[in-house]
CSV table of C-alpha atoms in Angstrom, one decimal:
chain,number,residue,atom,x,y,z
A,1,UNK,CA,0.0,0.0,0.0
A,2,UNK,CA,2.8,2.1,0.4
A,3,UNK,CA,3.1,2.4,-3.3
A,4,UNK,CA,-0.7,3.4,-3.5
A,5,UNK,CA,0.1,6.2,-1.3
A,6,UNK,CA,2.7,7.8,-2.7
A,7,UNK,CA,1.1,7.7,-6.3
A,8,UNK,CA,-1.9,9.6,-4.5
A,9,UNK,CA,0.5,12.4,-2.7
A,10,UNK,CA,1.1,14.2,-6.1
A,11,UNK,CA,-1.8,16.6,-7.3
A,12,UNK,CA,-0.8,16.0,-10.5
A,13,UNK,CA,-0.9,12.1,-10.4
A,14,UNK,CA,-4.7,12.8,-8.8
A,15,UNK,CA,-5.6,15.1,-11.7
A,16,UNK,CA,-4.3,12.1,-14.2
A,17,UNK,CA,-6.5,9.7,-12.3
A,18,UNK,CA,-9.0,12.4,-12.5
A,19,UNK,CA,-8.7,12.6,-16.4
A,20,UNK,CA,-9.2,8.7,-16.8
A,21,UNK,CA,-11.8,8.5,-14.1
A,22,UNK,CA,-13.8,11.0,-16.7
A,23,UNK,CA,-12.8,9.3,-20.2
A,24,UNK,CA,-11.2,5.7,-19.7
A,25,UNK,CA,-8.6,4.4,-22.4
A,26,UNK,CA,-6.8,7.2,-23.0
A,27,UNK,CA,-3.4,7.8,-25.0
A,28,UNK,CA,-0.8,9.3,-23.3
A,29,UNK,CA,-1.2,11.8,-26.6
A,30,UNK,CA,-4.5,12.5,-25.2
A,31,UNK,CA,-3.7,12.7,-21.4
A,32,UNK,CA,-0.1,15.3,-22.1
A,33,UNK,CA,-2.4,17.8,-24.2
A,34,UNK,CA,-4.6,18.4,-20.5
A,35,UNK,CA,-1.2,19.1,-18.7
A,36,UNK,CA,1.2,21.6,-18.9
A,37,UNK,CA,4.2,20.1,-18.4
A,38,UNK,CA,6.0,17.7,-20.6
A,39,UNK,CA,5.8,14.7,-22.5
A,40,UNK,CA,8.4,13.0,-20.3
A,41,UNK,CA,7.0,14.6,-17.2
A,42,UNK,CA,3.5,13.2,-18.1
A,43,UNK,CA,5.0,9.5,-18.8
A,44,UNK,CA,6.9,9.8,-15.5
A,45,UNK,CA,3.4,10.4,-13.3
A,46,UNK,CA,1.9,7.5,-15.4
A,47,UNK,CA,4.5,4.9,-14.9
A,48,UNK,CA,4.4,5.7,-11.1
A,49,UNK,CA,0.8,5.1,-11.0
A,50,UNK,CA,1.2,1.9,-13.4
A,51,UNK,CA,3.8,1.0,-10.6
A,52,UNK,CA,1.2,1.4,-7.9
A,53,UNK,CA,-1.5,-0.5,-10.1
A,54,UNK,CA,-3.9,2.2,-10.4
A,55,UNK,CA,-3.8,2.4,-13.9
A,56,UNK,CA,-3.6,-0.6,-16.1
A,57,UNK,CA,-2.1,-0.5,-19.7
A,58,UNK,CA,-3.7,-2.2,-22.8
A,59,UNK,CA,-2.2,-2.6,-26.3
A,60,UNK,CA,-4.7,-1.7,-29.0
A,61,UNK,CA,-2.7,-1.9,-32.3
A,62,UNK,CA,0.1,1.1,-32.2
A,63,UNK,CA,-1.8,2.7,-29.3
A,64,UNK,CA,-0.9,2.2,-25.7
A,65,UNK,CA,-4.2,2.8,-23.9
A,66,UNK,CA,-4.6,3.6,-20.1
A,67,UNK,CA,-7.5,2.4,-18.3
A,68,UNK,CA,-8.3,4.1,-14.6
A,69,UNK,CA,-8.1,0.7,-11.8
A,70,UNK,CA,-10.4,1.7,-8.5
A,71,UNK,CA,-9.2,-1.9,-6.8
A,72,UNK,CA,-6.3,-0.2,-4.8
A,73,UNK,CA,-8.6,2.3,-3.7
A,74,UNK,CA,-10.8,0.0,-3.0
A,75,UNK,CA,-8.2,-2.2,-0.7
A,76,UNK,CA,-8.2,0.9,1.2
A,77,UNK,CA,-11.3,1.4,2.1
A,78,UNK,CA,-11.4,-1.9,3.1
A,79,UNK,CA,-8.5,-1.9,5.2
A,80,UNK,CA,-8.5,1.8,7.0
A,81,UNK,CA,-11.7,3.8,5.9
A,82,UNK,CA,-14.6,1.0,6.7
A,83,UNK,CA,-14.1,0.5,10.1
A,84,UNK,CA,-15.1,4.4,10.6
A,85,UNK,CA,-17.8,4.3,8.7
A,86,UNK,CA,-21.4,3.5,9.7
A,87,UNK,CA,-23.2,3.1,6.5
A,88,UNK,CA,-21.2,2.8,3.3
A,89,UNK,CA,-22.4,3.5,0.0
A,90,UNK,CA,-19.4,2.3,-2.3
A,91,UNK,CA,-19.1,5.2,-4.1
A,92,UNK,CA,-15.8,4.7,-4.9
A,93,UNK,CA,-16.6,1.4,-6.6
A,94,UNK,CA,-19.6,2.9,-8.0
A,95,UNK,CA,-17.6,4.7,-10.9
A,96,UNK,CA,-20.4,6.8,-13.4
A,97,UNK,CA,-18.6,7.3,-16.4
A,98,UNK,CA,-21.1,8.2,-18.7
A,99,UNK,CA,-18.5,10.5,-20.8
A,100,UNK,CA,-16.6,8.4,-22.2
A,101,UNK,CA,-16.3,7.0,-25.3
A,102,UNK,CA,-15.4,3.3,-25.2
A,103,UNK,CA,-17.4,1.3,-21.8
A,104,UNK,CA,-14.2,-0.9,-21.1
A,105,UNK,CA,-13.3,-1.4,-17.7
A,106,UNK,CA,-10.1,-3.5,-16.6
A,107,UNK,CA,-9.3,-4.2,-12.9
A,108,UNK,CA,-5.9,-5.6,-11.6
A,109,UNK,CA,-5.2,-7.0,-8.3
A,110,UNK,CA,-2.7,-9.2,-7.0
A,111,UNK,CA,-3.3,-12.1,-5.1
A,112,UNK,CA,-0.9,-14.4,-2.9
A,113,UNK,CA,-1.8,-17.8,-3.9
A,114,UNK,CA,-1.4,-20.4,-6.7
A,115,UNK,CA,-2.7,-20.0,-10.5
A,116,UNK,CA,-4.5,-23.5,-9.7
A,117,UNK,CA,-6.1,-22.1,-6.4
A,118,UNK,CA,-7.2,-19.1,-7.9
A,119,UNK,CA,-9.2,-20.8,-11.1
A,120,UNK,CA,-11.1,-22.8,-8.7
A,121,UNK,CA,-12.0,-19.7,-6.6
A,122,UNK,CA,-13.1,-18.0,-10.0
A,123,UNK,CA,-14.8,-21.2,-11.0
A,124,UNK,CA,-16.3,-22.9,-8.2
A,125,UNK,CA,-20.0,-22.0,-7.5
A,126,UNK,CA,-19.8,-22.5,-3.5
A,127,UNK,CA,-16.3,-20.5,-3.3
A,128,UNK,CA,-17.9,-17.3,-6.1
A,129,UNK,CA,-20.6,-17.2,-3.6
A,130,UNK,CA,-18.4,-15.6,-0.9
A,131,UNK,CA,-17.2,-12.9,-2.2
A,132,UNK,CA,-19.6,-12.1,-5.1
A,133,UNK,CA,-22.6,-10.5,-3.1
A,134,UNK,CA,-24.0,-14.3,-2.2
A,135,UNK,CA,-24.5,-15.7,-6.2
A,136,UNK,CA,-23.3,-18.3,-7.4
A,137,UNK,CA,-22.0,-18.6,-11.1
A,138,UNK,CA,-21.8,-22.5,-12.6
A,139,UNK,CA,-21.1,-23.6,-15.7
A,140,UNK,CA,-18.4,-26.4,-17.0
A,141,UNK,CA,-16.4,-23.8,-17.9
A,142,UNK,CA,-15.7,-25.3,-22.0
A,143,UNK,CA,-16.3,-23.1,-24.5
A,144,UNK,CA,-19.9,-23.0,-25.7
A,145,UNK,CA,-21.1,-24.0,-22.1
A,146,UNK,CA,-23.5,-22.5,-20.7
A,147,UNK,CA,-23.2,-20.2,-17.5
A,148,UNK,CA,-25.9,-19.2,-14.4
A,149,UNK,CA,-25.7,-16.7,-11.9
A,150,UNK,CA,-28.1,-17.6,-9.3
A,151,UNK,CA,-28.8,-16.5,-5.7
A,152,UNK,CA,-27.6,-19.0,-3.4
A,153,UNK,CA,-30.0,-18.4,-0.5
A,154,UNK,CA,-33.4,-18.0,-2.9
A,155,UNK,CA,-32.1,-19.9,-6.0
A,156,UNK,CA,-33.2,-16.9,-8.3
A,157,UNK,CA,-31.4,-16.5,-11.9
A,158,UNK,CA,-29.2,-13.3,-11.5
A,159,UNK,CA,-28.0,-13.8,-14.6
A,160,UNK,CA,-26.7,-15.5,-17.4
A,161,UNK,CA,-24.1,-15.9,-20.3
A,162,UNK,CA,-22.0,-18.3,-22.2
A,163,UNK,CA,-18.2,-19.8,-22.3
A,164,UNK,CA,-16.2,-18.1,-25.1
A,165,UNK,CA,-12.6,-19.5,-23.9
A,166,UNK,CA,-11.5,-21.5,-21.6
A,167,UNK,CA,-7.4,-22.5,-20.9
A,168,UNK,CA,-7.4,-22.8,-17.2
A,169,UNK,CA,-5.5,-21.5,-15.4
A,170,UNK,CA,-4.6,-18.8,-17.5
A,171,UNK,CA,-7.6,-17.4,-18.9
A,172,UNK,CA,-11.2,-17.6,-18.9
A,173,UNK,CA,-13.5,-15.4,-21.5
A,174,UNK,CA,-17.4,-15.3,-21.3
A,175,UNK,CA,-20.1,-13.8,-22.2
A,176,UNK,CA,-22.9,-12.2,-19.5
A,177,UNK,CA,-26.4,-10.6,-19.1
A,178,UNK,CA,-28.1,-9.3,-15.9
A,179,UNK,CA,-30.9,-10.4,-14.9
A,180,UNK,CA,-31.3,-8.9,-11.3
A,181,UNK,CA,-33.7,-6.1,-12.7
A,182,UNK,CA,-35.6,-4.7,-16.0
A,183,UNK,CA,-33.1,-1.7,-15.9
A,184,UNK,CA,-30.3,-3.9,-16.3
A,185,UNK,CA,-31.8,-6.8,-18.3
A,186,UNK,CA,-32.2,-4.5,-20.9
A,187,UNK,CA,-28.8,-3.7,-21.4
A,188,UNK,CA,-28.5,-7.2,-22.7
A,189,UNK,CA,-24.7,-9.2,-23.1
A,190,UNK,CA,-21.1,-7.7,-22.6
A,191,UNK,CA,-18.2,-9.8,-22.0
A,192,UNK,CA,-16.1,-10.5,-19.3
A,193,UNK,CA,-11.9,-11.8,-19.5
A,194,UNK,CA,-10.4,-13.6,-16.9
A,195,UNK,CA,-5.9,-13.1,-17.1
A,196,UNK,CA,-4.1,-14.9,-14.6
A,197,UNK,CA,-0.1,-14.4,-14.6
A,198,UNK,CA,2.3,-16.1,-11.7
A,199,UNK,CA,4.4,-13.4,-10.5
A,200,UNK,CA,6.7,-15.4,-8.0
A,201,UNK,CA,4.5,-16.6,-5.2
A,202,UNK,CA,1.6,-14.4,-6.2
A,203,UNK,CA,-0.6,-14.1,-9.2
A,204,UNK,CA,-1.8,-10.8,-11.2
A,205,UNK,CA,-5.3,-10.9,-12.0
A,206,UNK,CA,-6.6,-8.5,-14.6
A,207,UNK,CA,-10.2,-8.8,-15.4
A,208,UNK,CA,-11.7,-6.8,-18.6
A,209,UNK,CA,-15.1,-5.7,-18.6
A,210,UNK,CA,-16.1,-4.8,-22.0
A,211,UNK,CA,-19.0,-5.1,-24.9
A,212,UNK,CA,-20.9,-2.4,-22.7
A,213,UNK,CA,-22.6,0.2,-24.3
A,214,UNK,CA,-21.6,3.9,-24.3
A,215,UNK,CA,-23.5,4.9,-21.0
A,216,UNK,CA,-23.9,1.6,-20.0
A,217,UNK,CA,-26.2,1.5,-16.5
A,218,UNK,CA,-22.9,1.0,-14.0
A,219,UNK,CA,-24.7,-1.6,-11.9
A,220,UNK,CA,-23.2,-3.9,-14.3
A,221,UNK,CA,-19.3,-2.8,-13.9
A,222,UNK,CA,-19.3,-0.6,-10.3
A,223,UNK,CA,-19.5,-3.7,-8.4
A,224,UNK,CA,-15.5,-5.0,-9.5
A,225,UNK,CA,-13.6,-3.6,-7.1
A,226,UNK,CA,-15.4,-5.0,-3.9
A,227,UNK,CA,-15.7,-8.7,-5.8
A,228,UNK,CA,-12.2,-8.5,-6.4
A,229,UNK,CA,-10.8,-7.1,-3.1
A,230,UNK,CA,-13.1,-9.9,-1.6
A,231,UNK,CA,-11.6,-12.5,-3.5
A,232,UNK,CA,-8.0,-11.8,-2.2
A,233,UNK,CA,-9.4,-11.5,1.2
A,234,UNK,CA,-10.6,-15.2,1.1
A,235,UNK,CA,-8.0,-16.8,-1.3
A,236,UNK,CA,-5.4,-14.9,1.2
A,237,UNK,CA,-7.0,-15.2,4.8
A,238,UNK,CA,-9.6,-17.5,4.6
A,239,UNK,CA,-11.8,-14.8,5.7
A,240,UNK,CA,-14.9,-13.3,4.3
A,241,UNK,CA,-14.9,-9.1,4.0
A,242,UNK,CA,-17.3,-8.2,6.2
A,243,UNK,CA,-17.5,-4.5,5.4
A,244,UNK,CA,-20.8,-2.9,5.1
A,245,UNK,CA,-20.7,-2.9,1.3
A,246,UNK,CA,-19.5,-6.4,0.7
A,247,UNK,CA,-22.8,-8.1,2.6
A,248,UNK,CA,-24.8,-5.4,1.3
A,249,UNK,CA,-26.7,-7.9,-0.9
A,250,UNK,CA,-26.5,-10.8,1.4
């Protein structure tokens, strides 16, 4: 966290995250022309914050996108900020970018435990249940298969989707549609990637949100951060997060 920190102490590392946390994906072309200071200066700030994982980088043919990643925040809150706090809203998971141009999200987080340990959290329906608000999500997990969110105490269909890849336990790709409300529903299917890379004793887990329309209701994306931060809570302590956002939907 100490990285985190020192990222945020900069005003001008806080404006960047600012500028993505308005328009997603951007170029560092695009992000230098809101600053005036130079080129170099701007790639400094973002490879600090790329250091600190609050940004996450994406290769899109010659263009080197940045994409704005809430988890660290999130791990925050979590650790220092909930404990204060009576009633929490998750605003900072709740991110409303209806400005941008392209709805893709992409979360990172690392994770101390195995590449096998952490497919079967992402893939079993009784361990997805802990840290994913209570719903489970089965499927066999080949490509074609089908896949169910459900509700584990009332069995209702959350939502729904299908395999697109599968190569455990490196990556997983499907398609999904919520189903929790009409609002939602009508959105219809985005899709969702699953990258896990061993990084010594840990893994990196990067999870891409995309397929969303411009404006897309954020029910569907704002919800990452806590899922994720809750994942390497269990997967790390065996414990479940038991902030007030994370058994909000319990």
């Amino acid at each position: 966290m100490d990285l985190v920190f020192r990222a945020l102490a900069d005003p001008t590392r806080r404006q960047l995250l600012d500028e993505l946390f308005g328009e997603d994906g951007q170029t560092l072309s695009a992000l230098e022309a809101r600053f005036a200071i130079t080129r170099f200066g701007v790639m400094k700030h973002l490879r600090l914050l790329e250091d600190a994982g609050l940004i996450v980088t994406k290769r899109r043919g010659r263009d080197k996108l940045h994409f704005l990643n809430p988890v660290p925040i999130r791990l925050i809150h979590d650790r220092w900020v909930s404990k204060y706090a009576q009633r929490w809203v998750a605003a900072l998971s709740d991110i409303k970018e209806t400005l941008e141009a392209s709805m893709e999200k992409v979360y990172e987080i690392y994770i101390r435990t195995t590449p096998e340990r952490l497919w079967e959290a992402i893939t079993d329906p009784d361990i997805r249940a802990k840290y994913q608000f209570g719903a489970t999500v089965a499927s066999e997990w080949t490509p074609g298969a089908h896949l169910e969110m459900a509700s584990r105490n009332t069995g209702a269909v959350l939502g729904d989707g299908e395999v697109i890849e599968a190569d455990p336990p490196r990556r997983l790709v499907h398609s999904m549609r919520a189903l929790w409300s009409d609002d939602v529903a009508q959105e219809g299917f985005s899709r969702v990637t699953w990258e896990i890379q061993q990084i010594n004793d840990s893994c990196c887990l990067t999870v891409t949100h995309d397929q969303l329309r411009e404006g897309a209701n954020d029910q569907l994306y704002g919800g990452w951060p806590m899922i994720l931060s809750g994942l390497k809570t269990w997967l790390e302590t065996g414990q479940l997060l038991t902030t007030p956002g994370s058994l909000m939907y319990l």
